[in-house]
Structures are given as structure tokens and as C-alpha cells.
Amino acid sequence: MIASRSDSVRGGGRVTGGPITNVLVANRGEIARRVFATCRRMGIGTTAVYSDADAASPHVAEADAAIRLPGNTPAETYLRGELIIEAALSAGADAIHPGYGFLSENAEFARSVLDAGLVWIGPPVAAIEQMGSKVESKKMMDAAGVPVLAELDPAEVTDAHLPVLIKASAGGGGRGMRVVRDLAELRDQIAGAQREAESAFGDPTVFCERYLETGRHIEVQVMSDTFGKTWAVGERECSIQRRHQKVVEEAPSPLVEKIDGMRDRLFEAARLAAEAIGYEGAGTVEFLADEKGDFFFLEMNTRLQVEHPVTEQTTGLDLVRLQLQVASGLPLPANQPALRGHSIEVRLYAEDPAHDWQPQSGPVHKLEIPFTAGEFTVLDQPGVRLDTGVVDDSVVGVHYDPMLAKVISYAETRAEAAHLLATALQRAKIHGLVTNRDLLVRVLRHPAFLAGDTDTAFFTTHDLAVLSAPLVSEADESLSIVAAALADSALNRGASRLAGLTPSGWRNLSSLPQTKSYESRTTGTHEVRYRFTRTGIAVEGHDGLELIAVAPDRVVLGVPGERGSVRRQFEIARYGDHIAVDSPLGPVAVRRLPRFTDPSEQVAAGSLLAPMPGSVIRLGAAEGDHVKQGQPILWLEAMKMEHTIAAPATGVLSALNVTVGQQVEVGTVLAVVEEEEQEPS
């Protein structure tokens, strides 16, 4: 438990004396579980808050007490500061940790926490206010001598300024951020960014700045106590991003490692930024750097970062523990720890990178990462750390960010950390949702990444289509589907009342093979045709294949090769018609097709199906309109982001089945475009 602290005033509110005994985390999912883990290690009680959509979330079950916030959307729940403070008081919590996102950088919420007599586990209110506006913070840093990128007034942007980046003034995580390369698009893009910012942060304010097509995103973790001591704990590189949201993060930065003196200059600038605003607690100063080692201030995040585990791994520090100690009025330790080893973190998302990063929703049947040495804790030996907000059978909804987990490796060298993390991800059992797992593995194994040549244009430079391709080859996928079919055969045999009287796969016409059909998202329909013979099994298209062992959940095959047969083991899991096949060859997910299809389940050609559950927020065309291929028909809001549904072909919008404000489920037929017939040439 944290030691007693004397009465003091921080950020306009009063902090009462005595130990922190119970912490409410004003957040959800992974970050709530992360804070709770440290609280348990320190003997501190925990309180959760939850929306209706999160009632079965693991963070709720793990807390000592949990308070319901009625509703589902962030605006109804996790952005309602007054409800969260009321929950803390009713549960007997004496401190609030905001996590990240939601209200974590909301000065009014921090002030209200302090005014309620609770401990605010964060920086002073004044520091949040000064850094809460990216516009004002840049002016302050410029005055303090920190290099900055100039802010642009959207009304004054000209062709000479292009491309420009629209950014939300309050918040981060890619919400409210748009790149504009055509001046004619500026007004609509600003309006879209404002809507996203309002939805995610409750503040629609946006601004513009010059957009650097390539650059290195380098950030410095700072930690300050109430006695004037500030540590620059270490730097992180977070250059590989999609939609301005980080995907891969690591410490230390490979760029900083190779440029003499850059780390000292970064740390000095970060300490200067923190000291200029009288900072206390954990914070991050973010910079955009070039290959020469020059850097510009982007913003200061007055909270714990998503990627804080890589700093914990390379320093041995528990940053949440330090946050609690600083909030309790205790000084930082006398000596700052030295840096050690290398750590890489990837964000495992329920999304489809190959289809415009489309977010996914639905059940997570299984999440199992091999080589995991600990969860929410600092590793002392090389291994994998897992920080996740989901467990087996969790459901990913449409109201929040679709991040499933942060998977973090720690090793003595960068090469070892990358290899360990890539292998763990490839062999992970992730069942139930499409994820970015294959993309992450390909990035970690890419020669440019291994050479440290990463920048914010990584996905453009190295072809997103190639990076997001399935890990498993088509030949190995076909073999995995054969294993699934044989396992299904074993399952059917076990369920048959005649199983003990007939051999497996018995037919009175032995020349006719058994047929099972499966659908792959990437390669279409697969028909597996096989016969059991006196000498073994014969599978069409797989000559010489040997069936060594078969069970409903496990198949061992002898696969012929140039130098003899190789044994391959496959593990099979079923969730209704969906089948997951895991093997060292790579993960495969397919849908078992019925023998006969129901005509009523067919949809008309040209139908636009909802790719995810969401809310229709805008319409771009009306029924009967002539539309061009790629023209926006409507916009869906899901997971705090806007998603454009465009015409698949040029033609007539013959049906528009939704209205603004309507909630739709995945697979709903939103509209139908009847394609124009091409005149013969």
C-alpha cells in the first residue's frame, strides 16, 4: 500500500492526506485491467465502471466493485464525468485513474475529481489545460525553445500548403485526423474530422498543419514528481502507423540508436517541455523526426500511453506504480534506472487491413499467445508479455476501439525481440474474428523493418496489399482444409449410431468419393474429395498423402516431398460452421458450406452489404440516382470512426434501404446498384 502523504494542493483541487486505499479506473478493457494489476500488487482496492455493452467485460469481473453507467456509447457512459465521480464516491474509492482516451486529458474532469475530495492520478489541472489544446501547446513549446511545426488556420490554407494534416485539438489515437491533398476536399474533410472528434472526445475543435509524407515518430516518456525532479525515462519509436494510429512500437528507437547525440537532445527537449508547465506524473512528449536526427514537437500527452509497456520492459519500471506513488506525494527514487535490452509491441486489432482496415465485431472464441511469460507485468527475462482486454468468449462490439490486445516481446537484442514476437503471433490461436495478425508478422519479418528503416509511410512504401496477404500459402491452406475435412469425418463418425458397425467413410459404391465444401475469405470455395481405401486414404489433388492419425480436434498427415514424407500436425476447433485450423504452416479459418443452399439467402447482384454493425450518419445519393463506381452512397459510424460505403459499379441506385440514424447489423443489404450494360464496341 502507498505510504501516507501530507496535505497539498495540486492543480486547483485539494488532495487529502493518508494512503490511497481504493482506485477507480475511469476507463474500460485493457487499460483498466492494466491499472488493476498494479493495484493488486500494491494491496490497493479496485473499482470498475462499465457500460451496458461492457457488462461481461473481464475488467468488470476483476474489480473489487463495479458500477454500471447506463447506456452504450462513450457519450452516454465513459465520457460522463459526473457519473464516474458519483460511482467512485458510492463505492468508497478515494482515487481515480483515467487510463488513456475518454476523459484522460479532460481538465474539467480532473478539476471535478479534485473538487470532490478524490485523488487525481494524473498531472495538475493547469498542465492538462496547457497541453490539452494542441494549438496552444505548440505556441508554448515554441516560446520555450522547442522546435515545432507551425499551425495553419484552415481558412487560410492554400494549394501551396498542401498536403496538410487535419488534427483534433483534444485527443489522439487517429480520431479526427485526415490528410488532405486536394483543396476542394478540405471543407468536407474538416467537417468529418470534427464529427469524429466530437464523438470520441466531446470536443469538435480541429486545426491544420503541414503534413510530412515521411518521417519518424519518436516520443519520450517523462516522469515527474512533486519535488521538482523530472526523468526522461526513455524514448520509443512509433513510426509504423495506419490512419495516424500506431500499430508497432518499440524501445529504444533504431533511429536514435544510430545518431550520435540525438537521445541527449530529445531528452533535454522533453524535460524542458515538462518543466515549462510544472508537470507531475507520467507523460509523453511526441516528436516528428527526420533521418538526419532533426525533430519537431508534435504534442504532449498528459497521461499514460498505450505503448508504455515497451518502456517498462527496457527500464524495469512499473510506470503505473510510479503514477500512484507520485499522486500520493512520494518522490521519485534517487536513481533513474539504466536502459536494458529491446522491446517491441504490436497492437492486435479486430480489423481487415486488406479491405481498408475495416473494423470487425463479434465473438472472440479463443485468444492464446504462445511464449507468454506474464500479463500486465514487467518481465525480467526474455519472453512475451500480453496486455489484453478480452478473454475467450469475449465479444467485440461496435461502440469502442477494436483493439484486442497488446503483444509485447522483450529480449537482449532488437533482432531477437522481432523474431520472438513474429513467431508468437504466427503460432497464436486467434479464433472468431478477422485480425491484423498476418500483417503484423509480415512487418516484423520485413527486411526494411529488421534494418530499422521505418517511417510513417511504411505501408505505402512497402505495399499494403503484400504486407496484408495471408501468412499461409495457398498450397498449405489447401492442406489445412483437407485436415479440417478429415477431422469433420471423424466427428461425424463419432456421432453416428452405426459407427461401430462400418468402417470410416464406408460407401457401398467405393468408386464415389466423399465430398466436403469449405469457403475461405481469400481463396474462395474448396471442395475436398476423398476416399478411404484398404491401403489408407486417397485425396484428390494430394497424391501420396498419408493419414497417420485422425480425431475430431487433431489430424496428423504424412505429406510427400522431394526428400520423403514429412509429418504435419493440425489442430481443429469448431464454432458452428466456422472452423479454425492451427499448425506451424500458418493459421487457416474457413466456413463449412451446407450441402444444399437456401435460395432465400441469396442477395441480388450489386448489393451493398453492411461490413459491420453501425449507425447510418449520412446519405450521399437517393434512390433512382445515377451513380459512378466509387461514389459514396452512405456513411456508417462504428467504433468511433466514419466508414464510407461506395458504389461497386457505375449504374442506377435501384434500392436504398436505410435512413439517417438507422442502426444496422453486419450483412444488412443497405442499397442495390444495378450496373449499366456496356454497349458493344
XYZ file of C-alpha atoms in Angstrom:
681
model
C 0.000 0.000 0.000
C 1.189 3.547 -0.686
C 2.656 5.393 2.236
C 0.920 8.377 3.806
C 1.273 11.793 2.252
C 0.866 15.245 3.638
C -1.958 17.551 2.624
C -1.152 19.504 -0.511
C -2.844 21.404 -3.267
C -2.409 20.184 -6.862
C -3.962 21.731 -9.912
C -6.653 23.721 -8.129
C -8.040 20.878 -6.014
C -7.162 19.591 -2.586
C -5.516 16.221 -2.045
C -6.305 14.822 1.395
C -3.655 13.117 3.487
C -3.377 9.376 4.055
C -2.782 6.348 1.876
C -4.607 5.556 -1.346
C -6.796 2.588 -0.486
C -9.081 2.149 -3.482
C -8.669 3.249 -7.109
C -11.499 3.660 -9.598
C -10.350 3.407 -13.203
C -12.433 5.728 -15.369
C -11.951 3.510 -18.388
C -12.530 0.045 -19.752
C -10.913 -3.060 -21.214
C -7.164 -3.492 -21.378
C -6.089 -0.280 -19.625
C -8.483 -0.866 -16.732
C -7.061 -4.382 -16.285
C -3.518 -2.987 -16.522
C -4.084 -0.487 -13.683
C -5.906 -3.080 -11.586
C -2.930 -5.458 -11.898
C -0.554 -2.945 -10.311
C -3.123 -2.035 -7.657
C -3.390 -5.694 -6.647
C 0.396 -5.960 -6.404
C 0.363 -2.943 -4.069
C -2.566 -4.115 -1.951
C -4.878 -1.364 -3.196
C -8.594 -1.957 -3.754
C -10.117 -1.574 -7.228
C -13.358 -0.196 -8.609
C -14.587 -0.515 -12.198
C -17.188 1.342 -14.175
C -18.910 -0.248 -17.149
C -21.398 0.465 -19.896
C -24.217 -1.928 -20.722
C -22.146 -3.214 -23.654
C -19.276 -3.967 -21.250
C -21.294 -5.735 -18.553
C -19.495 -9.036 -19.236
C -16.069 -7.465 -19.783
C -13.116 -9.013 -17.900
C -12.251 -5.683 -16.274
C -15.627 -5.733 -14.540
C -15.152 -9.249 -13.173
C -11.651 -8.483 -11.891
C -12.542 -5.389 -9.869
C -13.478 -5.483 -6.198
C -16.532 -3.369 -7.017
C -18.181 -2.323 -10.275
C -20.659 0.457 -11.025
C -22.940 0.496 -14.071
C -23.002 3.517 -16.377
C -26.353 3.195 -18.203
C -26.022 3.220 -21.973
C -23.561 2.031 -24.596
C -21.909 4.880 -26.451
C -18.945 6.791 -24.967
C -21.085 9.938 -24.776
C -23.606 8.080 -22.623
C -21.065 6.364 -20.390
C -17.279 6.782 -20.229
C -17.453 10.480 -21.172
C -19.913 11.243 -18.333
C -17.535 12.597 -15.721
C -20.237 13.346 -13.171
C -21.439 9.722 -13.240
C -17.898 8.421 -12.805
C -17.223 10.649 -9.786
C -20.556 9.600 -8.273
C -19.565 5.971 -8.822
C -16.230 6.493 -7.039
C -17.914 8.095 -4.032
C -20.622 5.461 -3.800
C -18.075 2.599 -3.996
C -15.757 4.141 -1.411
C -12.888 4.755 -3.837
C -10.563 7.569 -2.820
C -8.657 7.992 -6.115
C -9.403 7.989 -9.856
C -7.045 6.808 -12.586
C -8.258 7.936 -16.037
C -6.337 5.429 -18.186
C -5.984 6.747 -21.740
C -8.575 8.097 -24.156
C -12.033 9.176 -22.983
C -11.574 11.734 -20.142
C -7.871 11.152 -19.506
C -6.868 14.577 -20.852
C -10.003 16.470 -19.858
C -9.047 19.280 -17.484
C -12.612 19.873 -16.298
C -12.940 16.233 -15.293
C -9.631 16.350 -13.392
C -10.770 19.503 -11.593
C -14.094 17.882 -10.694
C -12.288 14.828 -9.299
C -10.199 17.032 -7.035
C -13.172 19.184 -6.028
C -14.958 16.006 -4.955
C -12.136 15.299 -2.493
C -10.691 12.456 -4.514
C -7.071 11.901 -5.543
C -6.435 12.544 -9.244
C -3.826 10.104 -10.550
C -2.565 12.434 -13.221
C -0.848 15.774 -13.770
C -2.002 19.137 -12.398
C -5.115 20.594 -13.982
C -3.135 23.562 -15.288
C -0.749 21.229 -17.150
C -3.666 19.402 -18.767
C -5.197 22.706 -19.823
C -1.939 23.984 -21.301
C -1.249 20.784 -23.240
C -4.891 19.901 -23.907
C -5.046 22.265 -26.843
C -2.560 21.185 -29.468
C -2.790 24.703 -30.876
C -1.868 26.442 -27.624
C 0.693 23.823 -26.594
C 2.661 24.391 -29.794
C 2.781 28.114 -29.118
C 4.033 27.448 -25.601
C 6.695 24.993 -26.731
C 7.812 27.389 -29.452
C 8.258 30.110 -26.846
C 10.215 27.687 -24.666
C 12.653 26.968 -27.489
C 11.365 23.529 -28.515
C 11.240 23.156 -32.351
C 7.657 22.936 -33.661
C 5.676 22.589 -36.896
C 3.644 25.745 -37.430
C -0.132 25.546 -37.038
C -2.250 26.556 -40.038
C -5.638 28.270 -39.899
C -7.976 26.077 -42.023
C -9.458 29.244 -43.549
C -6.029 30.320 -44.796
C -4.832 27.014 -46.292
C -3.856 27.345 -49.960
C -2.534 24.979 -52.625
C 0.970 25.985 -51.580
C 0.428 24.427 -48.146
C -0.715 21.032 -49.452
C -0.654 18.347 -48.292
C -1.991 19.303 -44.867
C -2.985 17.236 -41.856
C -6.230 17.967 -40.019
C -5.946 17.077 -36.333
C -8.329 17.099 -33.392
C -7.158 19.588 -30.804
C -8.308 17.410 -27.894
C -7.350 13.745 -28.079
C -5.386 11.333 -30.211
C -5.441 7.742 -31.436
C -6.039 8.802 -35.029
C -9.552 10.088 -34.257
C -10.339 13.333 -36.048
C -7.245 13.121 -38.258
C -7.351 13.465 -42.054
C -4.722 14.074 -44.744
C -5.873 16.495 -47.456
C -4.066 16.722 -50.792
C -6.806 18.495 -52.777
C -8.015 21.916 -51.625
C -11.520 21.143 -52.900
C -11.800 18.363 -50.281
C -10.692 20.484 -47.321
C -14.135 21.647 -46.153
C -15.722 18.168 -46.204
C -12.692 16.584 -44.548
C -12.712 19.192 -41.780
C -16.407 18.510 -41.167
C -15.753 14.754 -40.984
C -12.810 15.254 -38.616
C -14.957 17.476 -36.393
C -17.676 14.812 -36.167
C -15.128 12.138 -35.223
C -13.503 14.420 -32.635
C -16.868 15.265 -31.095
C -17.820 11.579 -30.921
C -14.513 10.426 -29.435
C -13.553 13.337 -27.160
C -16.591 15.551 -26.788
C -14.718 18.446 -28.451
C -15.040 19.154 -32.208
C -12.102 21.603 -32.397
C -9.617 20.779 -35.177
C -6.630 22.522 -36.726
C -4.251 22.059 -39.653
C -0.508 21.702 -40.015
C 1.886 20.897 -42.831
C 1.918 17.151 -43.484
C 5.258 15.425 -43.860
C 4.758 12.405 -46.115
C 7.579 10.532 -44.424
C 9.120 10.914 -41.018
C 9.952 9.096 -37.827
C 7.540 9.303 -34.908
C 9.723 9.457 -31.803
C 8.372 10.056 -28.316
C 9.936 10.444 -24.900
C 8.402 9.090 -21.706
C 8.732 11.574 -18.859
C 8.011 11.083 -15.177
C 7.954 13.999 -12.746
C 7.345 14.096 -9.003
C 6.038 16.913 -6.813
C 9.546 17.828 -5.646
C 10.806 19.209 -8.942
C 12.514 16.085 -10.241
C 11.847 15.055 -13.872
C 13.057 11.885 -15.508
C 13.285 11.383 -19.253
C 12.763 7.653 -18.829
C 13.440 6.566 -22.407
C 12.351 7.070 -25.984
C 10.028 4.993 -28.121
C 9.665 4.805 -31.886
C 6.110 4.514 -33.172
C 6.587 5.255 -36.866
C 4.580 2.364 -38.332
C 1.019 3.679 -38.300
C -2.267 3.259 -40.074
C -4.678 6.164 -40.293
C -2.315 8.033 -37.954
C -2.787 5.408 -35.267
C 0.219 3.458 -34.071
C 0.490 -0.221 -34.952
C 4.068 -1.176 -33.996
C 6.031 0.496 -31.190
C 9.490 -0.205 -29.857
C 12.126 0.935 -27.399
C 14.749 2.071 -27.884
C 14.350 3.781 -31.269
C 16.579 2.320 -34.010
C 16.969 5.832 -35.454
C 18.069 7.324 -32.135
C 20.434 4.415 -31.585
C 22.414 5.202 -34.730
C 22.642 9.034 -34.479
C 25.208 10.330 -32.026
C 23.806 12.779 -29.513
C 20.181 12.524 -30.645
C 18.997 10.864 -27.433
C 20.533 13.606 -25.297
C 18.874 16.314 -27.414
C 15.496 14.528 -27.290
C 15.664 14.061 -23.537
C 16.636 17.681 -22.999
C 13.704 18.902 -25.126
C 11.286 16.579 -23.306
C 12.449 17.704 -19.876
C 12.209 21.322 -20.993
C 8.629 20.749 -22.140
C 7.641 19.075 -18.856
C 9.320 21.659 -16.659
C 7.817 24.547 -18.640
C 4.340 23.553 -17.434
C 5.220 22.319 -13.934
C 4.416 18.755 -14.871
C 3.778 15.968 -12.357
C 3.243 12.263 -13.030
C 3.618 10.263 -16.243
C 3.510 11.995 -19.619
C 4.809 11.654 -23.151
C 6.363 14.302 -25.369
C 5.947 13.387 -29.029
C 8.221 14.486 -31.862
C 8.395 14.021 -35.625
C 11.989 13.384 -36.694
C 13.811 13.097 -39.998
C 16.614 10.727 -40.956
C 19.247 13.337 -40.056
C 18.078 13.423 -36.439
C 16.298 16.787 -36.544
C 12.931 16.732 -34.776
C 9.798 18.844 -34.242
C 7.411 18.910 -31.277
C 4.010 17.403 -32.119
C 2.181 17.292 -28.807
C 2.408 16.275 -25.180
C 0.102 13.543 -23.928
C -0.698 14.265 -20.289
C -1.460 10.654 -19.461
C -0.144 7.128 -19.715
C 0.370 5.972 -23.314
C -0.953 2.787 -24.901
C 2.651 1.812 -25.713
C 4.038 2.298 -22.199
C 4.918 -1.439 -21.798
C 7.969 -1.187 -24.085
C 9.400 1.492 -21.794
C 8.614 -0.641 -18.753
C 10.416 -3.597 -20.309
C 13.538 -1.604 -21.204
C 13.794 0.118 -17.801
C 12.377 -2.441 -15.370
C 9.959 0.205 -14.054
C 6.245 -0.223 -13.347
C 5.011 3.136 -14.636
C 1.552 2.732 -13.086
C 3.185 2.147 -9.700
C 5.182 5.355 -10.145
C 1.974 7.189 -11.085
C 0.343 6.037 -7.874
C 3.373 6.993 -5.805
C 3.640 10.461 -7.330
C -0.089 11.023 -6.844
C 0.447 10.029 -3.222
C 3.080 12.744 -2.814
C 6.110 10.476 -2.740
C 9.368 11.422 -4.502
C 10.823 9.503 -7.408
C 13.605 7.090 -6.427
C 17.059 8.588 -6.044
C 18.475 7.000 -9.174
C 16.943 6.592 -12.597
C 17.399 3.049 -13.952
C 19.672 2.390 -16.914
C 18.231 1.179 -20.213
C 18.317 -2.562 -20.901
C 17.636 -4.779 -23.916
C 14.972 -4.170 -26.541
C 11.179 -4.392 -26.539
C 8.631 -4.363 -29.377
C 4.882 -4.003 -29.012
C 2.214 -4.649 -31.617
C -1.439 -3.764 -31.377
C -3.561 -6.740 -32.310
C -6.746 -5.337 -33.836
C -10.018 -6.873 -34.947
C -9.758 -5.337 -38.396
C -9.118 -6.286 -42.024
C -6.067 -4.407 -43.387
C -6.634 -5.819 -46.881
C -10.039 -4.107 -47.064
C -9.320 -0.539 -45.983
C -8.632 -1.539 -42.359
C -12.292 -2.400 -41.922
C -13.031 -2.905 -38.201
C -14.610 -6.190 -37.178
C -17.072 -7.061 -34.457
C -18.308 -10.297 -32.957
C -17.151 -13.037 -30.588
C -13.537 -13.803 -29.728
C -13.812 -17.560 -29.343
C -10.180 -18.034 -28.375
C -7.097 -15.875 -27.805
C -3.980 -17.834 -26.921
C -0.491 -16.380 -27.461
C 2.391 -18.853 -27.061
C 5.572 -17.991 -25.146
C 3.583 -15.677 -22.853
C 5.647 -15.229 -19.690
C 3.359 -12.734 -17.964
C 0.364 -10.443 -18.282
C 0.378 -6.772 -17.279
C 3.759 -7.177 -15.631
C 7.410 -6.300 -16.251
C 9.432 -9.289 -17.458
C 12.922 -9.867 -16.077
C 13.849 -12.458 -18.701
C 13.353 -12.622 -22.492
C 9.790 -13.569 -23.358
C 6.358 -12.335 -24.379
C 4.087 -10.120 -22.304
C 0.357 -9.956 -23.007
C -1.838 -6.975 -22.099
C -5.394 -7.632 -23.264
C -8.932 -6.548 -22.557
C -10.529 -9.736 -23.846
C -10.571 -13.402 -22.888
C -12.021 -16.481 -24.560
C -15.670 -15.888 -25.499
C -15.466 -12.097 -25.128
C -17.465 -10.092 -27.659
C -16.049 -7.130 -29.575
C -18.822 -4.586 -30.028
C -19.197 -1.565 -32.282
C -19.043 1.195 -29.687
C -15.321 1.182 -28.871
C -11.878 0.752 -30.380
C -11.421 -2.787 -31.791
C -8.007 -3.435 -30.214
C -7.909 -6.983 -28.848
C -4.512 -6.969 -27.202
C -1.039 -5.550 -26.992
C 1.535 -8.283 -27.531
C 4.983 -7.274 -26.299
C 8.315 -9.033 -26.681
C 11.420 -8.420 -24.621
C 14.904 -9.671 -25.498
C 18.544 -8.692 -25.344
C 18.653 -7.523 -28.965
C 16.215 -5.976 -31.434
C 16.600 -8.872 -33.880
C 15.753 -11.404 -31.172
C 12.763 -9.365 -29.973
C 11.379 -9.145 -33.537
C 11.866 -12.858 -34.221
C 10.271 -13.895 -30.927
C 7.250 -11.660 -31.420
C 6.699 -12.721 -35.039
C 6.834 -16.406 -34.122
C 4.469 -15.949 -31.182
C 1.932 -14.172 -33.383
C 2.162 -16.699 -36.202
C 1.534 -19.590 -33.811
C -1.152 -17.786 -31.808
C -4.661 -19.222 -31.708
C -6.922 -16.306 -32.563
C -10.370 -17.642 -33.366
C -13.584 -15.865 -34.251
C -12.622 -12.565 -35.872
C -10.552 -11.306 -38.754
C -7.492 -9.553 -37.309
C -4.346 -7.760 -38.456
C -2.173 -10.658 -37.177
C -0.799 -11.635 -40.618
C 0.134 -8.030 -41.354
C 1.977 -7.709 -38.042
C 4.014 -10.841 -38.670
C 4.972 -9.704 -42.166
C 6.038 -6.299 -40.837
C 8.181 -7.853 -38.112
C 9.893 -10.094 -40.687
C 10.283 -7.437 -43.384
C 13.907 -6.630 -44.323
C 13.251 -2.890 -44.021
C 11.888 -3.268 -40.503
C 14.741 -5.522 -39.448
C 17.177 -2.924 -40.802
C 15.462 -0.212 -38.748
C 14.230 1.582 -41.881
C 10.773 2.527 -40.639
C 8.807 5.711 -41.176
C 5.207 6.882 -41.190
C 4.822 5.876 -44.862
C 5.867 2.261 -44.252
C 2.608 0.728 -45.511
C 2.650 2.855 -48.645
C 6.325 2.269 -49.369
C 6.191 -1.495 -48.974
C 2.745 -2.152 -50.486
C -0.053 -2.740 -48.023
C -1.549 -5.431 -50.276
C 1.633 -7.500 -49.978
C 2.006 -6.901 -46.252
C -1.614 -7.852 -45.538
C -1.540 -11.072 -47.569
C -2.261 -14.302 -45.642
C 0.725 -15.902 -43.937
C -0.218 -19.355 -45.144
C 0.427 -20.224 -48.799
C -2.449 -21.436 -50.981
C -0.947 -24.935 -51.058
C -0.635 -25.067 -47.271
C -4.127 -23.615 -46.859
C -5.451 -26.411 -49.087
C -3.668 -28.992 -46.933
C -5.138 -27.440 -43.776
C -8.630 -27.624 -45.276
C -8.069 -31.319 -46.068
C -7.220 -31.785 -42.383
C -10.447 -29.985 -41.448
C -12.471 -32.274 -43.712
C -10.892 -35.421 -42.248
C -11.486 -34.134 -38.726
C -15.117 -33.448 -39.623
C -15.340 -37.003 -40.922
C -14.048 -38.291 -37.584
C -16.573 -36.109 -35.772
C -19.420 -37.440 -37.896
C -18.259 -40.995 -37.374
C -18.225 -40.497 -33.611
C -21.790 -39.165 -33.706
C -23.112 -41.955 -35.917
C -25.164 -44.790 -34.412
C -23.623 -47.121 -36.996
C -20.027 -46.101 -36.315
C -19.146 -49.328 -34.614
C -20.519 -51.436 -37.469
C -18.957 -49.751 -40.516
C -15.505 -48.548 -41.430
C -14.965 -44.791 -41.554
C -16.163 -43.281 -44.821
C -17.721 -46.574 -45.935
C -19.714 -46.484 -49.198
C -21.423 -49.382 -50.958
C -20.105 -47.803 -54.183
C -16.449 -47.434 -53.363
C -15.669 -45.526 -56.531
C -17.619 -42.483 -55.322
C -15.586 -40.168 -53.091
C -16.893 -38.263 -50.117
C -17.109 -34.517 -50.678
C -16.985 -31.681 -48.181
C -17.002 -27.997 -49.132
C -15.486 -25.031 -47.318
C -15.242 -21.321 -48.008
C -12.080 -19.279 -47.452
C -12.241 -15.483 -47.267
C -9.197 -15.159 -49.502
C -9.286 -18.092 -51.906
C -12.980 -18.884 -52.271
C -14.628 -22.308 -52.265
C -12.645 -25.505 -51.668
C -14.072 -28.958 -52.379
C -12.310 -31.787 -50.589
C -12.933 -35.128 -52.321
C -11.515 -38.196 -50.602
C -11.935 -41.966 -50.288
C -10.876 -44.373 -47.594
C -9.251 -47.421 -49.163
C -7.764 -50.672 -47.935
C -4.309 -49.076 -48.024
C -5.172 -45.724 -46.486
C -6.713 -42.567 -47.850
C -6.881 -41.061 -51.320
C -7.472 -37.290 -51.559
C -7.965 -35.772 -54.986
C -5.211 -33.272 -55.744
C -2.993 -34.588 -52.926
C -1.342 -37.696 -54.298
C 0.656 -39.696 -51.801
C -0.897 -38.069 -48.741
C -0.793 -40.388 -45.713
C -3.299 -40.258 -42.856
C -1.300 -41.033 -39.709
C -3.825 -40.068 -37.020
C -7.265 -38.522 -37.035
C -9.613 -37.236 -34.343
C -12.282 -34.509 -34.327
C -9.776 -31.977 -32.963
C -6.450 -33.242 -34.286
C -5.142 -34.626 -37.567
C -1.636 -35.852 -38.399
C -0.743 -36.181 -42.060
C 2.279 -37.544 -43.833
C 2.932 -35.037 -46.609
C 5.034 -36.276 -49.539
C 8.045 -34.217 -50.535
C 11.122 -34.407 -52.713
C 13.148 -35.902 -49.847
C 10.467 -38.106 -48.354
C 7.338 -37.745 -46.286
C 7.048 -35.019 -43.616
C 4.653 -35.346 -40.697
C 2.382 -32.328 -40.206
C 0.077 -31.897 -37.229
C -3.100 -29.823 -37.406
C -5.355 -28.706 -34.550
C -9.003 -28.123 -35.408
C -11.557 -26.053 -33.490
C -15.216 -25.562 -34.452
C -17.620 -22.750 -33.687
C -20.827 -23.591 -35.502
C -19.996 -23.635 -39.208
C -16.746 -21.774 -38.671
C -13.596 -23.860 -38.404
C -10.129 -22.772 -37.270
C -7.129 -24.870 -38.255
C -3.840 -24.118 -36.499
C -0.490 -25.580 -37.479
C 3.123 -24.452 -37.857
C 2.283 -23.840 -41.531
C 0.105 -20.919 -40.507
C -3.436 -20.164 -39.326
C -6.437 -21.010 -41.516
C -10.077 -20.076 -40.963
C -12.886 -21.391 -43.146
C -16.653 -21.753 -43.164
C -18.187 -25.174 -43.688
C -20.671 -24.931 -46.549
C -24.003 -26.739 -46.427
C -24.642 -29.475 -48.970
C -27.654 -27.563 -50.288
C -28.082 -23.755 -50.367
C -31.287 -21.922 -49.493
C -32.318 -19.633 -52.391
C -33.870 -17.190 -49.903
C -30.412 -16.479 -48.514
C -29.070 -15.226 -51.852
C -28.698 -11.470 -52.376
C -29.096 -9.543 -55.602
C -26.063 -8.642 -57.668
C -24.807 -5.145 -56.882
C -25.991 -5.273 -53.267
C -24.053 -3.178 -50.767
C -23.865 -5.122 -47.509
C -23.064 -3.566 -44.160
C -19.472 -4.634 -43.409
C -20.038 -4.138 -39.674
C -22.802 -3.150 -37.277
C -23.134 0.615 -37.090
C -25.273 3.710 -37.421
C -26.093 5.442 -40.714
C -24.956 9.053 -40.280
C -25.172 10.456 -43.840
C -26.579 9.636 -47.252
C -24.719 10.557 -50.425
C -27.326 9.580 -53.014
C -31.032 8.927 -53.395
C -32.935 6.001 -54.835
C -33.094 6.303 -58.601
C -29.881 8.345 -58.871
C -27.267 7.536 -61.477
C -24.040 6.808 -59.576
C -20.451 6.218 -60.607
C -18.173 3.445 -59.374
C -16.517 4.536 -56.121
C -19.085 7.267 -55.422
C -20.080 7.413 -51.724
C -23.626 6.132 -51.220
C -23.728 6.449 -47.433
C -21.559 6.706 -44.347
C -21.617 4.405 -41.312
C -20.281 5.279 -37.876
C -18.807 2.349 -35.959
C -16.039 2.059 -33.379
C -15.685 5.866 -33.212
C -14.766 6.112 -36.894
C -16.642 7.013 -40.085
C -16.744 4.395 -42.849
C -17.692 5.168 -46.441
C -19.921 2.739 -48.348
C -19.316 3.340 -52.054
C -20.943 2.178 -55.280
C -19.331 -1.061 -56.516
C -20.005 -0.133 -60.150
C -21.438 2.604 -62.342
C -25.196 2.326 -62.684
C -28.524 3.220 -61.086
C -29.196 3.148 -57.346
C -32.258 0.947 -57.627
C -32.779 0.490 -53.872
C -31.770 2.435 -50.757
C -32.955 0.502 -47.723
C -31.742 2.725 -44.863
C -32.265 6.199 -43.432
C -30.069 8.536 -41.393
C -29.890 7.442 -37.768
C -30.811 3.831 -38.501
C -28.816 1.100 -36.737
C -27.823 -1.788 -38.989
C -26.340 -5.205 -38.368
C -23.452 -6.750 -40.267
C -24.628 -8.204 -43.576
C -27.662 -5.913 -43.881
C -28.426 -5.024 -47.502
C -28.000 -1.252 -47.410
C -28.553 -0.493 -51.094
C -28.502 -2.037 -54.549
C -26.743 -0.621 -57.607
C -27.886 -2.008 -60.954
C -24.818 -1.946 -63.167
C -25.020 -0.278 -66.560
C -24.810 -2.585 -69.530
C -21.749 -1.839 -71.621
C -22.507 -1.023 -75.243
C -20.696 -3.297 -77.697
C -17.700 -1.638 -79.281
